[in-house]
C-alpha cells in the first residue's frame, strides 16, 4: 500500500466498489432447461408439502394454490427437476408439465412482442397517439403516452409524480376528471409485481377508454379516476432487460446479495404475519420494515393525502392473486366469457399480510378495495389480446364507478 498515492487509493477503492456492485452475485433461477408444472393437491399434507418445497430458490411459484383441487403453477430449474419430480411422485401429487422449455417460451414472447411493436400503427406513425398499446411497452413509452394525453386532452387529463423509485424513475398518477373539488375518487394501480405485464397495459387501456371514447364522459362527470399504471417500474424494466420472472422491487438489501422486496407484502397492516418471508432472497420478502420501499411509501403518502376522497381502490395483478367482486366478475365475463374466482379479498385462509388491498381498506379507509385478477391464462397473454383484456376489465371498472357514484354522489 506504501506505493499508492492518495489519488491512486481513491481509484483503487472505486474499482473495488465497482467490482463489488457488478458481481454482487445476483442469482436468478436459470431458464435453460426450466420446466413449467401445473400441480393439483388432493390433501392438506400434499398442499403444505408443496408450499414448503417452494422455499427452494430454484423453484419459482407463479401461482400458489390455497385450496384443494386448485392448481398451482410452478417453474423448476433443470438442476432441480429430478429431485422435484421425485418428491411429487413420492407423495402421489398430480402434476402436468405445461412446457418443458420455459426458455423457449420466454424467447418467443420477447420476439412476438418486438414484432408487435414494429407492426404497431403507433410505431409506424412515429408520432404520439392516443391509441391503446398493442404490445407490451417499455416504461419510457408509457411516460411518453401519459405526457401526450395530458397535453392533447388537457381539459380532462393531468398527471403528476407521486415519488421516485429506488432507481430514480418517476412514479406517475394520471387523473381523469371533469374538474371541481372533493369528488369521490377511484384509485387504480398496476404493476406492483414486475413480471405481471398485462396489469400496466390494462391500466393504460382504461385511461385510453376514458379519455378518447366520447361514450365514456359520464364516467368522470361526478367521479374522478386516479390511475397509476406502474407502481414498480424498476422491476418492470428489469423483466424486459434482464430476467422475465422478476417480481420484486430493485432495492438493495443491507447484508444480503439478494435484491428487492415484494412490494405487495410491504404495507403496514399485519405486516409479515402470514404469507410473507423475512428472507431477502425470497420472492415474497416483506422488506426490513413496513414501507421500506420508496414505491410503497409513495403510494401510502399519496393515499393518505387523498384519504377523504378515495372511495375505491383496485389493484391489478395477473392471475394467481386473490379475487374480484362478484358483480364485477359477472360483468367481466360478459364480453368475452372469461370466468373468475369469486370471493372476499380478506379471506384468512388465503391471507398474505402486508398487501396493498387490505391496507387501503383497513388503514386508509377506502370503502371498497379489491385485488383484481386479470384474465389471460397461464402466461401473460400475447400482445394481440391486450385490448380484449382491457375491454373486459374496463367493464368491471364501470361497475365500480356506478357503485361509487350511487353511494357517494347525491
Ligand atoms: C387530440 O385530441 C383530439 C380531441 O380533443 C382528437 O380529435 C385527436 O385525434 C387527438 N390527437 C391524437 C394524435 O390522438
Ligand atoms: C438517485 O438519485 C439520487 C439523487 O440524485 C442519487 O443520490 C442516487 O445515487 C440515485 N440512485 C440511483 C440508484 O441511481
Ligand atoms: C358509442 O355508443 C354507440 C351507441 O351505443 C355505439 O354505436 C358506438 O360504437 C360507441 N362508440 C364507441 C367509440 O365505443
Ligand atoms: C366509507 O368509509 C368511511 C371510512 O371507513 C366510513 O366512515 C363511511 O361510513 C363509509 N361510507 C359508506 C357509504 O359505506
Ligand atoms: Zn401479483
Short mmCIF file of C-alpha atoms and ligand atoms in Angstrom, two decimals:
data_model
loop_
_atom_site.label_atom_id
_atom_site.label_comp_id
_atom_site.label_asym_id
_atom_site.label_seq_id
_atom_site.Cartn_x
_atom_site.Cartn_y
_atom_site.Cartn_z
CA UNK A 1 0.00 0.00 0.00
CA UNK A 2 3.00 2.25 0.55
CA UNK A 3 3.40 2.95 -3.15
CA UNK A 4 -0.20 4.04 -3.57
CA UNK A 5 -0.69 7.77 -3.65
CA UNK A 6 -3.84 9.19 -2.18
CA UNK A 7 -5.36 9.57 -5.64
CA UNK A 8 -4.49 6.02 -6.59
CA UNK A 9 -6.02 4.89 -3.37
CA UNK A 10 -9.26 6.59 -4.30
CA UNK A 11 -9.28 4.88 -7.72
CA UNK A 12 -8.44 1.61 -6.07
CA UNK A 13 -11.42 1.92 -3.76
CA UNK A 14 -13.70 2.95 -6.62
CA UNK A 15 -12.63 -0.05 -8.68
CA UNK A 16 -13.17 -2.42 -5.78
CA UNK A 17 -16.58 -0.83 -5.34
CA UNK A 18 -17.48 -1.30 -9.00
CA UNK A 19 -16.39 -4.93 -8.90
CA UNK A 20 -18.42 -5.45 -5.75
CA UNK A 21 -21.50 -3.91 -7.31
CA UNK A 22 -21.28 -5.58 -10.71
CA UNK A 23 -20.62 -9.01 -9.30
CA UNK A 24 -22.95 -8.83 -6.36
CA UNK A 25 -23.82 -12.44 -7.03
CA UNK A 26 -27.39 -11.82 -8.05
CA UNK A 27 -28.66 -15.23 -8.88
CA UNK A 28 -31.70 -15.98 -10.98
CA UNK A 29 -33.03 -19.48 -11.46
CA UNK A 30 -31.62 -20.25 -14.92
CA UNK A 31 -34.19 -20.56 -17.71
CA UNK A 32 -32.22 -23.13 -19.66
CA UNK A 33 -33.94 -26.46 -19.15
CA UNK A 34 -36.52 -24.97 -16.81
CA UNK A 35 -39.89 -26.73 -16.83
CA UNK A 36 -43.36 -25.41 -16.13
CA UNK A 37 -45.53 -27.52 -13.82
CA UNK A 38 -49.22 -27.35 -13.11
CA UNK A 39 -49.78 -29.14 -9.82
CA UNK A 40 -53.02 -30.12 -8.10
CA UNK A 41 -53.13 -31.26 -4.49
CA UNK A 42 -55.80 -33.55 -3.10
CA UNK A 43 -54.86 -33.47 0.57
CA UNK A 44 -53.73 -30.85 3.08
CA UNK A 45 -50.47 -32.76 3.57
CA UNK A 46 -49.73 -32.51 -0.13
CA UNK A 47 -50.59 -28.83 -0.09
CA UNK A 48 -48.25 -27.99 2.78
CA UNK A 49 -45.51 -30.11 1.28
CA UNK A 50 -45.85 -28.19 -1.98
CA UNK A 51 -45.75 -24.90 -0.10
CA UNK A 52 -42.57 -25.84 1.71
CA UNK A 53 -40.87 -27.03 -1.47
CA UNK A 54 -41.36 -23.59 -2.97
CA UNK A 55 -38.91 -22.13 -0.45
CA UNK A 56 -36.24 -23.52 -2.73
CA UNK A 57 -34.66 -20.70 -4.77
CA UNK A 58 -34.71 -22.95 -7.85
CA UNK A 59 -38.45 -23.38 -7.63
CA UNK A 60 -40.40 -20.33 -8.78
CA UNK A 61 -44.04 -20.05 -7.87
CA UNK A 62 -46.10 -18.24 -10.48
CA UNK A 63 -49.36 -19.16 -8.85
CA UNK A 64 -49.82 -20.78 -5.48
CA UNK A 65 -52.87 -22.88 -4.74
CA UNK A 66 -54.64 -22.21 -1.47
CA UNK A 67 -57.37 -24.77 -1.60
CA UNK A 68 -57.52 -28.40 -2.54
CA UNK A 69 -58.20 -29.11 -6.18
CA UNK A 70 -56.96 -25.71 -7.31
CA UNK A 71 -53.88 -25.90 -9.48
CA UNK A 72 -50.55 -24.28 -8.66
CA UNK A 73 -48.21 -23.11 -11.40
CA UNK A 74 -44.56 -23.66 -10.65
CA UNK A 75 -41.31 -23.31 -12.58
CA UNK A 76 -38.45 -25.65 -11.76
CA UNK A 77 -34.87 -25.28 -12.94
CA UNK A 78 -33.06 -28.05 -14.82
CA UNK A 79 -30.83 -28.84 -11.82
CA UNK A 80 -33.76 -29.28 -9.53
CA UNK A 81 -36.02 -31.32 -11.82
CA UNK A 82 -35.32 -34.88 -10.82
CA UNK A 83 -35.48 -34.15 -7.13
CA UNK A 84 -38.67 -32.14 -7.50
CA UNK A 85 -40.36 -34.86 -9.54
CA UNK A 86 -39.25 -37.47 -7.02
CA UNK A 87 -40.89 -35.58 -4.20
CA UNK A 88 -44.09 -35.23 -6.18
CA UNK A 89 -44.34 -38.89 -7.04
CA UNK A 90 -43.30 -39.98 -3.57
CA UNK A 91 -46.27 -38.07 -2.18
CA UNK A 92 -48.54 -39.03 -5.08
CA UNK A 93 -49.11 -35.42 -6.07
CA UNK A 94 -50.68 -35.00 -9.52
CA UNK A 95 -48.94 -32.78 -12.00
CA UNK A 96 -48.84 -31.80 -15.64
CA UNK A 97 -45.88 -30.34 -17.41
CA UNK A 98 -47.17 -27.34 -19.31
CA UNK A 99 -43.90 -26.89 -21.12
CA UNK A 100 -40.50 -28.49 -20.76
CA UNK A 101 -38.83 -25.50 -22.39
CA UNK A 102 -39.56 -22.32 -20.46
CA UNK A 103 -36.55 -20.63 -22.03
CA UNK A 104 -38.07 -21.08 -25.47
CA UNK A 105 -41.39 -19.70 -24.24
CA UNK A 106 -39.68 -16.60 -22.91
CA UNK A 107 -37.69 -16.08 -26.11
CA UNK A 108 -40.83 -16.48 -28.20
CA UNK A 109 -42.64 -13.95 -26.09
CA UNK A 110 -39.90 -11.36 -26.48
CA UNK A 111 -39.81 -11.97 -30.22
CA UNK A 112 -43.56 -11.75 -30.52
CA UNK A 113 -43.64 -8.54 -28.54
CA UNK A 114 -40.93 -6.96 -30.64
CA UNK A 115 -42.74 -7.91 -33.84
CA UNK A 116 -45.97 -6.49 -32.43
CA UNK A 117 -44.13 -3.28 -31.57
CA UNK A 118 -42.67 -2.99 -35.08
CA UNK A 119 -46.02 -3.67 -36.72
CA UNK A 120 -47.96 -1.40 -34.42
CA UNK A 121 -49.61 1.59 -36.03
CA UNK A 122 -48.31 3.53 -33.03
CA UNK A 123 -44.74 2.86 -34.09
CA UNK A 124 -45.42 3.28 -37.80
CA UNK A 125 -46.95 6.70 -37.33
CA UNK A 126 -43.85 7.68 -35.41
CA UNK A 127 -45.72 10.41 -33.59
CA UNK A 128 -47.63 10.48 -30.35
CA UNK A 129 -51.00 8.79 -30.44
CA UNK A 130 -53.86 8.22 -28.04
CA UNK A 131 -54.39 4.72 -29.41
CA UNK A 132 -54.01 1.89 -26.92
CA UNK A 133 -50.87 -0.21 -26.85
CA UNK A 134 -50.99 -3.38 -28.94
CA UNK A 135 -47.73 -4.60 -27.49
CA UNK A 136 -46.16 -4.52 -24.02
CA UNK A 137 -44.49 -1.11 -23.79
CA UNK A 138 -41.30 -0.16 -22.02
CA UNK A 139 -41.66 2.31 -19.18
CA UNK A 140 -40.38 5.19 -21.24
CA UNK A 141 -43.10 4.55 -23.81
CA UNK A 142 -45.67 4.71 -21.03
CA UNK A 143 -44.22 8.04 -19.90
CA UNK A 144 -44.44 9.42 -23.44
CA UNK A 145 -48.02 8.22 -23.73
CA UNK A 146 -49.07 9.84 -20.47
CA UNK A 147 -47.35 13.09 -21.37
CA UNK A 148 -49.06 13.17 -24.73
CA UNK A 149 -52.54 12.53 -23.32
CA UNK A 150 -52.14 15.25 -20.73
CA UNK A 151 -51.13 17.66 -23.45
CA UNK A 152 -53.74 16.75 -26.03
CA UNK A 153 -56.63 16.23 -23.62
CA UNK A 154 -55.63 18.82 -21.09
CA UNK A 155 -59.21 19.61 -20.09
CA UNK A 156 -59.71 16.20 -18.54
CA UNK A 157 -56.27 14.62 -18.15
CA UNK A 158 -53.46 15.63 -15.84
CA UNK A 159 -50.63 13.72 -14.30
CA UNK A 160 -48.13 14.18 -11.57
CA UNK A 161 -45.35 12.43 -9.78
CA UNK A 162 -46.13 10.65 -6.53
CA UNK A 163 -42.47 9.93 -5.90
CA UNK A 164 -39.41 8.26 -7.37
CA UNK A 165 -38.36 4.65 -7.41
CA UNK A 166 -35.21 3.18 -5.93
CA UNK A 167 -33.52 3.61 -9.32
CA UNK A 168 -34.87 7.13 -9.64
CA UNK A 169 -37.67 6.55 -12.10
CA UNK A 170 -40.71 8.77 -11.69
CA UNK A 171 -43.93 7.21 -10.40
CA UNK A 172 -46.95 8.74 -12.11
CA UNK A 173 -50.57 9.06 -11.27
CA UNK A 174 -52.88 10.03 -14.13
CA UNK A 175 -56.02 11.87 -13.17
CA UNK A 176 -59.07 11.84 -15.41
CA UNK A 177 -61.57 14.36 -14.14
CA UNK A 178 -64.13 16.87 -15.35
CA UNK A 179 -62.83 19.30 -12.74
CA UNK A 180 -64.07 20.52 -9.39
CA UNK A 181 -63.04 19.54 -5.92
CA UNK A 182 -63.89 16.86 -3.40
CA UNK A 183 -65.43 14.42 -5.83
CA UNK A 184 -65.31 10.77 -4.90
CA UNK A 185 -62.30 9.09 -6.45
CA UNK A 186 -61.42 5.66 -7.73
CA UNK A 187 -57.77 4.76 -7.39
CA UNK A 188 -56.36 2.05 -9.64
CA UNK A 189 -52.79 0.83 -9.61
CA UNK A 190 -50.95 -1.80 -11.57
CA UNK A 191 -47.59 -3.43 -11.88
CA UNK A 192 -46.68 -3.75 -8.20
CA UNK A 193 -45.45 -7.20 -9.28
CA UNK A 194 -42.95 -6.60 -12.03
CA UNK A 195 -43.48 -9.69 -14.17
CA UNK A 196 -47.25 -9.28 -14.48
CA UNK A 197 -47.07 -7.37 -17.74
CA UNK A 198 -50.77 -7.41 -18.51
CA UNK A 199 -51.53 -5.22 -15.48
CA UNK A 200 -49.90 -1.94 -16.62
CA UNK A 201 -51.26 -2.47 -20.13
CA UNK A 202 -54.78 -2.86 -18.75
CA UNK A 203 -54.43 0.32 -16.68
CA UNK A 204 -53.24 2.19 -19.77
CA UNK A 205 -56.14 0.80 -21.75
CA UNK A 206 -58.60 2.14 -19.16
CA UNK A 207 -57.02 5.58 -19.48
CA UNK A 208 -57.37 5.35 -23.25
CA UNK A 209 -61.07 4.45 -23.00
CA UNK A 210 -61.85 7.21 -20.53
CA UNK A 211 -60.02 9.85 -22.47
CA UNK A 212 -60.83 9.12 -26.11
CA UNK A 213 -64.25 7.47 -26.12
CA UNK A 214 -66.98 10.11 -26.07
CA UNK A 215 -69.40 7.49 -24.78
CA UNK A 216 -67.46 7.37 -21.53
CA UNK A 217 -67.64 11.01 -20.48
CA UNK A 218 -70.38 10.17 -17.96
CA UNK A 219 -67.88 8.00 -16.09
CA UNK A 220 -65.86 11.03 -14.96
CA UNK A 221 -68.66 13.54 -14.65
CA UNK A 222 -69.12 13.01 -10.92
CA UNK A 223 -66.27 10.67 -10.08
CA UNK A 224 -62.53 11.21 -10.57
CA UNK A 225 -60.22 8.45 -11.77
CA UNK A 226 -56.69 8.20 -10.42
CA UNK A 227 -54.61 5.65 -12.26
CA UNK A 228 -51.05 4.58 -11.51
CA UNK A 229 -50.08 2.43 -14.49
CA UNK A 230 -46.88 1.13 -12.97
CA UNK A 231 -46.06 1.11 -9.29
CA UNK A 232 -42.83 -0.83 -9.78
CA UNK A 233 -41.19 0.41 -12.98
CA UNK A 234 -37.70 -0.63 -11.82
CA UNK A 235 -38.83 -4.22 -11.61
CA UNK A 236 -40.87 -3.94 -14.80
CA UNK A 237 -37.89 -2.69 -16.77
CA UNK A 238 -35.79 -5.47 -15.30
CA UNK A 239 -38.24 -8.07 -16.62
CA UNK A 240 -37.71 -6.62 -20.09
CA UNK A 241 -33.96 -6.13 -19.91
CA UNK A 242 -32.66 -8.90 -17.67
CA UNK A 243 -34.93 -11.50 -16.19
CA UNK A 244 -38.51 -12.14 -17.29
CA UNK A 245 -39.68 -13.62 -13.99
CA UNK A 246 -38.59 -10.77 -11.70
CA UNK A 247 -41.36 -9.90 -9.24
CA UNK A 248 -39.96 -7.60 -6.55
CA UNK A 249 -38.63 -4.05 -6.39
CA UNK A 250 -34.96 -3.49 -7.22
CA UNK A 251 -33.78 -2.10 -3.90
CA UNK A 252 -30.53 -3.25 -2.33
CA UNK A 253 -30.91 -5.25 0.86
CA UNK A 254 -28.34 -4.48 3.50
CA UNK A 255 -26.34 -7.53 4.50
CA UNK A 256 -27.60 -9.62 1.60
CA UNK A 257 -26.61 -10.07 -2.02
CA UNK A 258 -30.27 -10.65 -2.89
CA UNK A 259 -32.16 -7.75 -4.39
CA UNK A 260 -35.62 -6.39 -3.83
CA UNK A 261 -38.73 -6.62 -1.71
CA UNK A 262 -42.16 -7.94 -2.61
CA UNK A 263 -43.90 -4.56 -2.56
CA UNK A 264 -47.23 -6.28 -2.04
CA UNK A 265 -46.01 -7.64 1.29
CA UNK A 266 -44.59 -4.31 2.42
CA UNK A 267 -47.72 -2.46 3.62
CA UNK A 268 -48.21 -1.78 7.28
CA UNK A 269 -51.17 -3.94 8.17
CA UNK A 270 -50.35 -7.20 9.92
CA UNK A 271 -47.02 -6.86 8.18
CA UNK A 272 -45.02 -10.10 7.97
CA UNK A 273 -47.56 -12.10 9.94
CA UNK A 274 -48.55 -14.51 7.19
CA UNK A 275 -47.76 -15.27 3.55
CA UNK A 276 -44.57 -13.23 3.57
CA UNK A 277 -40.94 -14.16 4.05
CA UNK A 278 -38.25 -12.48 6.14
CA UNK A 279 -35.57 -13.87 3.85
CA UNK A 280 -34.35 -11.19 1.41
CA UNK A 281 -33.73 -13.90 -1.18
CA UNK A 282 -37.36 -14.96 -1.16
CA UNK A 283 -39.82 -13.89 -3.83
CA UNK A 284 -42.23 -12.84 -1.09
CA UNK A 285 -39.74 -10.95 1.08
CA UNK A 286 -41.73 -8.36 3.04
CA UNK A 287 -38.82 -5.95 3.44
CA UNK A 288 -36.82 -4.94 6.55
CA UNK A 289 -39.80 -2.93 7.81
CA UNK A 290 -43.21 -1.79 6.56
CA UNK A 291 -42.94 0.82 3.82
CA UNK A 292 -39.22 0.21 3.50
CA UNK A 293 -39.70 0.56 -0.25
CA UNK A 294 -39.87 4.06 -1.69
CA UNK A 295 -42.57 2.82 -4.09
CA UNK A 296 -44.97 1.63 -1.37
CA UNK A 297 -44.18 4.71 0.70
CA UNK A 298 -45.06 6.93 -2.27
CA UNK A 299 -48.42 5.19 -2.60
CA UNK A 300 -49.02 5.49 1.12
CA UNK A 301 -48.29 9.21 1.16
CA UNK A 302 -50.46 9.80 -1.87
CA UNK A 303 -53.36 7.84 -0.45
CA UNK A 304 -53.12 9.47 2.97
CA UNK A 305 -53.16 12.92 1.35
CA UNK A 306 -56.33 11.97 -0.56
CA UNK A 307 -57.90 9.79 2.09
CA UNK A 308 -61.12 11.75 2.25
CA UNK A 309 -61.94 11.35 -1.41
CA UNK A 310 -60.59 7.92 -2.38
CA UNK A 311 -63.58 5.61 -2.11
CA UNK A 312 -62.48 2.63 -4.12
CA UNK A 313 -59.13 1.01 -4.69
CA UNK A 314 -58.44 -1.55 -7.36
CA UNK A 315 -55.02 -3.11 -7.64
CA UNK A 316 -54.33 -5.04 -10.83
CA UNK A 317 -52.46 -8.31 -10.90
CA UNK A 318 -52.27 -11.01 -13.47
CA UNK A 319 -53.58 -14.41 -12.50
CA UNK A 320 -52.74 -16.09 -9.29
CA UNK A 321 -53.79 -13.50 -6.78
CA UNK A 322 -56.96 -13.09 -4.87
CA UNK A 323 -60.35 -12.40 -6.29
CA UNK A 324 -62.62 -9.68 -7.63
CA UNK A 325 -66.13 -8.75 -6.54
CA UNK A 326 -68.96 -10.94 -7.74
CA UNK A 327 -70.73 -8.19 -9.62
CA UNK A 328 -67.64 -7.11 -11.43
CA UNK A 329 -66.84 -10.70 -12.27
CA UNK A 330 -70.21 -11.15 -13.88
CA UNK A 331 -69.63 -8.04 -15.96
CA UNK A 332 -66.14 -9.09 -16.82
CA UNK A 333 -67.41 -12.41 -18.03
CA UNK A 334 -69.93 -10.80 -20.34
CA UNK A 335 -68.00 -9.62 -23.39
CA UNK A 336 -65.55 -12.47 -23.79
CA UNK A 337 -66.78 -15.13 -21.45
CA UNK A 338 -63.84 -15.23 -19.06
CA UNK A 339 -64.57 -16.88 -15.73
CA UNK A 340 -63.37 -15.56 -12.42
CA UNK A 341 -62.84 -16.84 -8.97
CA UNK A 342 -65.27 -15.05 -6.70
CA UNK A 343 -64.75 -14.30 -3.07
CA UNK A 344 -63.77 -11.80 -0.49
CA UNK A 345 -60.45 -10.07 -0.60
CA UNK A 346 -59.74 -10.68 3.07
CA UNK A 347 -60.08 -14.38 3.42
CA UNK A 348 -57.95 -15.55 6.33
CA UNK A 349 -57.23 -18.85 4.63
CA UNK A 350 -55.65 -17.07 1.72
CA UNK A 351 -54.22 -14.17 3.60
CA UNK A 352 -50.92 -12.71 2.68
CA UNK A 353 -50.22 -9.91 5.14
CA UNK A 354 -48.77 -6.59 4.10
CA UNK A 355 -50.74 -6.33 0.86
CA UNK A 356 -51.88 -3.02 -0.54
CA UNK A 357 -55.56 -4.02 -0.73
CA UNK A 358 -56.02 -4.69 2.99
CA UNK A 359 -54.06 -1.58 3.92
CA UNK A 360 -56.16 0.68 1.70
CA UNK A 361 -59.31 -0.55 3.36
CA UNK A 362 -58.10 -1.22 6.90
CA UNK A 363 -55.91 1.82 7.41
CA UNK A 364 -56.66 4.36 4.69
CA UNK A 365 -60.40 3.76 4.92
CA UNK A 366 -61.26 3.20 1.27
CA UNK A 367 -64.80 1.84 1.18
CA UNK A 368 -64.03 -0.72 -1.49
CA UNK A 369 -60.72 -2.42 -2.02
CA UNK A 370 -60.05 -5.29 -4.37
CA UNK A 371 -57.25 -7.19 -5.89
CA UNK A 372 -58.27 -7.71 -9.48
CA UNK A 373 -57.01 -10.83 -11.18
CA UNK A 374 -56.77 -10.15 -14.84
CA UNK A 375 -57.68 -12.78 -17.41
CA UNK A 376 -55.18 -14.21 -19.81
CA UNK A 377 -54.34 -17.74 -18.78
CA UNK A 378 -51.04 -19.07 -17.57
CA UNK A 379 -48.54 -16.67 -19.04
CA UNK A 380 -49.20 -13.05 -19.87
CA UNK A 381 -51.49 -13.12 -22.90
CA UNK A 382 -49.99 -12.44 -26.34
CA UNK A 383 -49.89 -8.77 -27.40
CA UNK A 384 -52.86 -9.36 -29.69
CA UNK A 385 -55.01 -9.94 -26.59
CA UNK A 386 -54.02 -6.84 -24.65
CA UNK A 387 -57.00 -4.94 -25.99
CA UNK A 388 -59.58 -7.63 -25.27
CA UNK A 389 -58.33 -7.96 -21.68
CA UNK A 390 -58.53 -4.18 -21.46
CA UNK A 391 -62.13 -4.18 -22.70
CA UNK A 392 -63.23 -6.89 -20.27
CA UNK A 393 -61.59 -5.22 -17.33
CA UNK A 394 -62.92 -1.79 -18.21
CA UNK A 395 -66.44 -3.27 -17.93
CA UNK A 396 -65.62 -4.14 -14.32
CA UNK A 397 -64.28 -0.66 -13.64
CA UNK A 398 -67.58 0.78 -14.87
CA UNK A 399 -69.43 -1.27 -12.28
CA UNK A 400 -67.26 0.07 -9.50
CA UNK A 401 -67.79 3.57 -10.85
CA UNK A 402 -71.57 3.12 -10.85
CA UNK A 403 -71.47 1.88 -7.27
CA UNK A 404 -69.32 4.75 -6.08
CA UNK A 405 -71.48 7.30 -7.88
CA UNK A 406 -74.65 5.87 -6.38
CA UNK A 407 -73.23 5.75 -2.87
CA UNK A 408 -71.29 8.99 -2.72
CA UNK A 409 -72.85 11.45 -5.17
CA UNK A 410 -76.18 12.86 -4.10
C1 LIG B 1 -56.05 15.00 -29.84
O1 LIG B 1 -57.34 15.19 -29.26
C2 LIG B 1 -58.40 15.42 -30.17
C3 LIG B 1 -59.69 15.60 -29.39
O2 LIG B 1 -59.52 16.59 -28.43
C4 LIG B 1 -58.54 14.25 -31.13
O3 LIG B 1 -59.51 14.52 -32.09
C5 LIG B 1 -57.21 13.98 -31.80
O4 LIG B 1 -57.32 12.81 -32.56
C6 LIG B 1 -56.12 13.82 -30.77
N1 LIG B 1 -54.86 13.62 -31.43
C7 LIG B 1 -54.24 12.47 -31.47
C8 LIG B 1 -52.97 12.44 -32.24
O5 LIG B 1 -54.65 11.48 -30.88
C1 LIG B 2 -30.90 8.56 -7.34
O1 LIG B 2 -30.73 9.97 -7.29
C2 LIG B 2 -30.12 10.40 -6.10
C3 LIG B 2 -30.14 11.92 -6.05
O2 LIG B 2 -29.95 12.46 -7.31
C4 LIG B 2 -28.70 9.82 -6.03
O3 LIG B 2 -28.08 10.20 -4.83
C5 LIG B 2 -28.77 8.30 -6.08
O4 LIG B 2 -27.50 7.74 -6.14
C6 LIG B 2 -29.57 7.84 -7.30
N1 LIG B 2 -29.76 6.41 -7.21
C7 LIG B 2 -29.58 5.59 -8.23
C8 LIG B 2 -29.83 4.13 -7.95
O5 LIG B 2 -29.29 5.95 -9.34
C1 LIG B 3 -70.76 4.73 -28.57
O1 LIG B 3 -72.07 4.22 -28.36
C2 LIG B 3 -72.80 3.99 -29.56
C3 LIG B 3 -74.22 3.63 -29.18
O2 LIG B 3 -74.24 2.58 -28.25
C4 LIG B 3 -72.09 2.89 -30.35
O3 LIG B 3 -72.80 2.66 -31.56
C5 LIG B 3 -70.68 3.34 -30.66
O4 LIG B 3 -69.97 2.31 -31.31
C6 LIG B 3 -69.94 3.73 -29.39
N1 LIG B 3 -68.65 4.31 -29.72
C7 LIG B 3 -67.51 3.83 -29.25
C8 LIG B 3 -66.28 4.52 -29.72
O5 LIG B 3 -67.44 2.91 -28.46
C1 LIG B 4 -66.94 4.77 3.78
O1 LIG B 4 -65.83 4.57 4.65
C2 LIG B 4 -65.75 5.53 5.66
C3 LIG B 4 -64.42 5.33 6.37
O2 LIG B 4 -64.29 4.00 6.79
C4 LIG B 4 -66.95 5.40 6.58
O3 LIG B 4 -66.89 6.36 7.61
C5 LIG B 4 -68.22 5.60 5.75
O4 LIG B 4 -69.35 5.37 6.54
C6 LIG B 4 -68.24 4.67 4.56
N1 LIG B 4 -69.38 5.04 3.71
C7 LIG B 4 -70.24 4.17 3.23
C8 LIG B 4 -71.35 4.73 2.41
O5 LIG B 4 -70.14 2.98 3.41
ZN1 LIG B 5 -49.28 -10.00 -8.46
#
